Amino acid sequence: MSSTPSELPQPSAPEPLRGRSSRGNSRSLAQQLFDQFSTQIRDGDWIAGEKLPTESELVRRFDVSRTVVREAISKLQTAALVETRHGIGTFVLKAAAPTAALRSPLEWSEPINVLALLELRTSLETEAAGLAASRRSPQQLDAIRRAFDAFNASHSAGLDTAGHDLAFHLAIAAATSNRYFEEVLGHFGVQLIPPTHHDMIHVPERDPEDLPRVRREHEEILLAIERQDPDSAKAAMRLHLNNSRERLRKAQAQYG
């Protein structure tokens, strides 16, 4: 038997999503596709390591546009249900083990908790950035750069960037070669990436310059780690997370 991950099973004659929407379903096509996939993954119909069909196959199978498919896959990435390996495909991820210390996403969604946790992250990730600059391997640096590039590509395509934002921070944590940094930050999950909280605090639109600023801040962190400059990496990470706190405070004050 081949050890290559198998593709997800073909569903029997799936109903085109457009047909469902025409009967009054107000959810977006991308949200409907995300809901269907996430349910199948969480119910165990699709298991860890299995490969999703290609983008073209999903477009044909569900009678939707490529933009809809890409947005649904982006939502799955954000929910840490799949990962995309460039040039290979998108694969189902193993579910994270439950931890008693973790709170529910609703508890984390309260704005005051998000701000408090950003303060904690500032302390933790500032040190992680310095260690990453000192210890990173070429492979670890490449992982940070790939996450940075994926963030930029999603932003340019108008897709959700939160999953790639988290991947960037986790790649830096992994580059410390201290597994506890990655484990602690991994437990926080994508819910703690500030832009994902805008809906939770009822912000209709974020400042259009927010994501370009985040991109520039990420680039400064990446460049410092690349040139193995711990002090600059720590300063860049501290500035990034302090700015994230200020962006969230501004959003709360304007729309809270």
mmCIF file of C-alpha atoms in Angstrom, residues 68-226:
data_model
loop_
_atom_site.group_PDB
_atom_site.id
_atom_site.type_symbol
_atom_site.label_atom_id
_atom_site.label_comp_id
_atom_site.label_asym_id
_atom_site.label_seq_id
_atom_site.Cartn_x
_atom_site.Cartn_y
_atom_site.Cartn_z
ATOM 1 C CA VAL A 68 -15.128 31.014 -3.689
ATOM 2 C CA VAL A 69 -12.953 27.900 -3.439
ATOM 3 C CA ARG A 70 -9.879 29.916 -2.448
ATOM 4 C CA GLU A 71 -11.795 31.818 0.210
ATOM 5 C CA ALA A 72 -13.232 28.594 1.654
ATOM 6 C CA ILE A 73 -9.756 27.008 1.763
ATOM 7 C CA SER A 74 -8.399 30.152 3.404
ATOM 8 C CA LYS A 75 -11.081 29.854 6.101
ATOM 9 C CA LEU A 76 -10.080 26.209 6.655
ATOM 10 C CA GLN A 77 -6.453 27.301 7.032
ATOM 11 C CA THR A 78 -7.486 29.986 9.495
ATOM 12 C CA ALA A 79 -9.375 27.377 11.518
ATOM 13 C CA ALA A 80 -6.222 25.194 11.513
ATOM 14 C CA LEU A 81 -8.140 22.396 9.775
ATOM 15 C CA VAL A 82 -5.926 22.178 6.678
ATOM 16 C CA GLU A 83 -2.515 23.256 5.473
ATOM 17 C CA THR A 84 -1.430 24.041 1.929
ATOM 18 C CA ARG A 85 1.950 22.776 0.813
ATOM 19 C CA HIS A 86 3.033 24.862 -2.131
ATOM 20 C CA GLY A 87 3.307 22.830 -5.314
ATOM 21 C CA ILE A 88 1.836 19.725 -3.663
ATOM 22 C CA GLY A 89 -1.706 20.443 -2.476
ATOM 23 C CA THR A 90 -3.893 21.056 0.555
ATOM 24 C CA PHE A 91 -4.011 18.460 3.334
ATOM 25 C CA VAL A 92 -6.207 17.837 6.350
ATOM 26 C CA LEU A 93 -4.431 18.570 9.636
ATOM 27 C CA LYS A 94 -4.491 16.487 12.781
ATOM 28 C CA ALA A 95 -6.865 17.958 15.348
ATOM 29 C CA ALA A 96 -5.133 19.704 18.230
ATOM 30 C CA ALA A 97 -5.322 17.823 21.498
ATOM 31 C CA PRO A 98 -7.694 19.444 24.000
ATOM 32 C CA THR A 99 -5.998 21.220 26.899
ATOM 33 C CA ALA A 100 -7.691 21.960 30.201
ATOM 34 C CA ALA A 101 -5.928 25.301 30.471
ATOM 35 C CA LEU A 102 -7.454 26.581 27.239
ATOM 36 C CA ARG A 103 -10.548 28.731 27.197
ATOM 37 C CA SER A 104 -13.236 28.716 24.570
ATOM 38 C CA PRO A 105 -13.026 31.017 21.527
ATOM 39 C CA LEU A 106 -15.931 33.015 22.962
ATOM 40 C CA GLU A 107 -13.989 33.710 26.143
ATOM 41 C CA TRP A 108 -10.964 34.791 24.133
ATOM 42 C CA SER A 109 -13.131 36.997 21.942
ATOM 43 C CA GLU A 110 -13.841 39.526 24.689
ATOM 44 C CA PRO A 111 -11.849 42.646 23.753
ATOM 45 C CA ILE A 112 -10.304 43.133 27.200
ATOM 46 C CA ASN A 113 -8.962 39.578 27.125
ATOM 47 C CA VAL A 114 -7.497 40.079 23.678
ATOM 48 C CA LEU A 115 -5.624 43.152 24.857
ATOM 49 C CA ALA A 116 -4.355 41.355 27.951
ATOM 50 C CA LEU A 117 -3.159 38.440 25.881
ATOM 51 C CA LEU A 118 -1.430 40.765 23.441
ATOM 52 C CA GLU A 119 0.516 42.081 26.433
ATOM 53 C CA LEU A 120 1.519 38.534 27.296
ATOM 54 C CA ARG A 121 2.467 37.831 23.686
ATOM 55 C CA THR A 122 4.636 40.952 23.608
ATOM 56 C CA SER A 123 6.751 39.588 26.436
ATOM 57 C CA LEU A 124 6.843 36.024 25.106
ATOM 58 C CA GLU A 125 7.327 36.700 21.407
ATOM 59 C CA THR A 126 9.890 39.466 21.866
ATOM 60 C CA GLU A 127 12.171 36.925 23.503
ATOM 61 C CA ALA A 128 11.249 34.304 20.896
ATOM 62 C CA ALA A 129 12.267 36.652 18.068
ATOM 63 C CA GLY A 130 15.663 37.248 19.683
ATOM 64 C CA LEU A 131 16.266 33.535 20.155
ATOM 65 C CA ALA A 132 15.123 32.809 16.604
ATOM 66 C CA ALA A 133 17.629 35.317 15.255
ATOM 67 C CA SER A 134 20.398 33.602 17.233
ATOM 68 C CA ARG A 135 19.436 29.998 16.575
ATOM 69 C CA ARG A 136 17.480 29.731 13.346
ATOM 70 C CA SER A 137 18.561 27.193 10.766
ATOM 71 C CA PRO A 138 18.315 27.838 7.014
ATOM 72 C CA GLN A 139 15.253 25.589 6.944
ATOM 73 C CA GLN A 140 13.597 27.462 9.802
ATOM 74 C CA LEU A 141 14.316 30.796 8.131
ATOM 75 C CA ASP A 142 12.751 29.448 4.944
ATOM 76 C CA ALA A 143 9.591 28.499 6.874
ATOM 77 C CA ILE A 144 9.327 32.043 8.257
ATOM 78 C CA ARG A 145 9.808 33.476 4.777
ATOM 79 C CA ARG A 146 7.169 31.157 3.275
ATOM 80 C CA ALA A 147 4.621 32.281 5.869
ATOM 81 C CA PHE A 148 5.525 35.909 5.156
ATOM 82 C CA ASP A 149 5.073 35.378 1.406
ATOM 83 C CA ALA A 150 1.762 33.546 1.917
ATOM 84 C CA PHE A 151 0.451 36.432 4.041
ATOM 85 C CA ASN A 152 1.337 38.879 1.272
ATOM 86 C CA ALA A 153 -0.218 36.709 -1.435
ATOM 87 C CA SER A 154 -3.488 36.372 0.495
ATOM 88 C CA HIS A 155 -3.584 40.105 1.173
ATOM 89 C CA SER A 156 -3.017 40.888 -2.511
ATOM 90 C CA ALA A 157 -5.797 38.463 -3.478
ATOM 91 C CA GLY A 158 -8.221 39.998 -0.974
ATOM 92 C CA LEU A 159 -8.363 36.791 1.086
ATOM 93 C CA ASP A 160 -8.249 36.262 4.838
ATOM 94 C CA THR A 161 -4.676 36.616 6.133
ATOM 95 C CA ALA A 162 -5.154 35.473 9.725
ATOM 96 C CA GLY A 163 -3.990 31.899 9.192
ATOM 97 C CA HIS A 164 -0.795 33.044 7.504
ATOM 98 C CA ASP A 165 -0.270 35.698 10.179
ATOM 99 C CA LEU A 166 -0.394 32.988 12.829
ATOM 100 C CA ALA A 167 1.859 30.726 10.734
ATOM 101 C CA PHE A 168 4.457 33.520 10.607
ATOM 102 C CA HIS A 169 4.507 33.849 14.388
ATOM 103 C CA LEU A 170 4.557 30.084 14.927
ATOM 104 C CA ALA A 171 7.444 29.698 12.474
ATOM 105 C CA ILE A 172 9.423 32.219 14.512
ATOM 106 C CA ALA A 173 8.565 30.317 17.697
ATOM 107 C CA ALA A 174 9.737 27.080 16.060
ATOM 108 C CA ALA A 175 13.014 28.758 15.082
ATOM 109 C CA THR A 176 13.848 29.215 18.781
ATOM 110 C CA SER A 177 14.390 25.423 18.896
ATOM 111 C CA ASN A 178 12.544 25.538 22.215
ATOM 112 C CA ARG A 179 9.322 23.610 21.719
ATOM 113 C CA TYR A 180 7.566 25.372 24.594
ATOM 114 C CA PHE A 181 7.431 28.661 22.711
ATOM 115 C CA GLU A 182 5.653 26.985 19.811
ATOM 116 C CA GLU A 183 3.333 24.992 22.071
ATOM 117 C CA VAL A 184 2.221 28.015 24.112
ATOM 118 C CA LEU A 185 1.629 30.186 21.054
ATOM 119 C CA GLY A 186 -0.036 27.302 19.232
ATOM 120 C CA HIS A 187 -2.542 26.970 22.066
ATOM 121 C CA PHE A 188 -3.539 30.588 21.573
ATOM 122 C CA GLY A 189 -4.570 29.797 18.023
ATOM 123 C CA VAL A 190 -5.655 32.085 15.224
ATOM 124 C CA GLN A 191 -8.304 33.712 17.435
ATOM 125 C CA LEU A 192 -5.570 35.870 18.936
ATOM 126 C CA ILE A 193 -4.463 37.442 15.651
ATOM 127 C CA PRO A 194 -5.990 40.905 16.172
ATOM 128 C CA PRO A 195 -7.612 41.466 12.732
ATOM 129 C CA THR A 196 -9.785 38.387 13.270
ATOM 130 C CA HIS A 197 -11.369 40.126 16.267
ATOM 131 C CA HIS A 198 -12.807 43.005 14.290
ATOM 132 C CA ASP A 199 -16.034 41.132 13.619
ATOM 133 C CA MET A 200 -16.231 40.094 17.263
ATOM 134 C CA ILE A 201 -16.094 43.688 18.435
ATOM 135 C CA HIS A 202 -18.508 44.795 15.710
ATOM 136 C CA VAL A 203 -16.086 46.747 13.558
ATOM 137 C CA PRO A 204 -17.628 47.010 10.090
ATOM 138 C CA GLU A 205 -14.379 47.918 8.344
ATOM 139 C CA ARG A 206 -10.801 48.047 9.457
ATOM 140 C CA ASP A 207 -8.429 50.792 8.399
ATOM 141 C CA PRO A 208 -7.314 49.832 4.849
ATOM 142 C CA GLU A 209 -3.731 50.603 5.869
ATOM 143 C CA ASP A 210 -3.728 48.100 8.735
ATOM 144 C CA LEU A 211 -2.640 45.068 6.732
ATOM 145 C CA PRO A 212 0.057 46.913 4.743
ATOM 146 C CA ARG A 213 1.431 48.125 8.091
ATOM 147 C CA VAL A 214 1.393 44.582 9.453
ATOM 148 C CA ARG A 215 3.219 43.423 6.326
ATOM 149 C CA ARG A 216 5.939 46.033 6.811
ATOM 150 C CA GLU A 217 6.278 45.124 10.497
ATOM 151 C CA HIS A 218 6.563 41.430 9.609
ATOM 152 C CA GLU A 219 9.216 42.271 7.038
ATOM 153 C CA GLU A 220 11.340 44.080 9.632
ATOM 154 C CA ILE A 221 11.140 41.042 11.915
ATOM 155 C CA LEU A 222 12.021 38.683 9.067
ATOM 156 C CA LEU A 223 15.000 40.760 7.934
ATOM 157 C CA ALA A 224 16.410 40.954 11.474
ATOM 158 C CA ILE A 225 16.114 37.176 11.901
ATOM 159 C CA GLU A 226 17.610 36.672 8.442
#
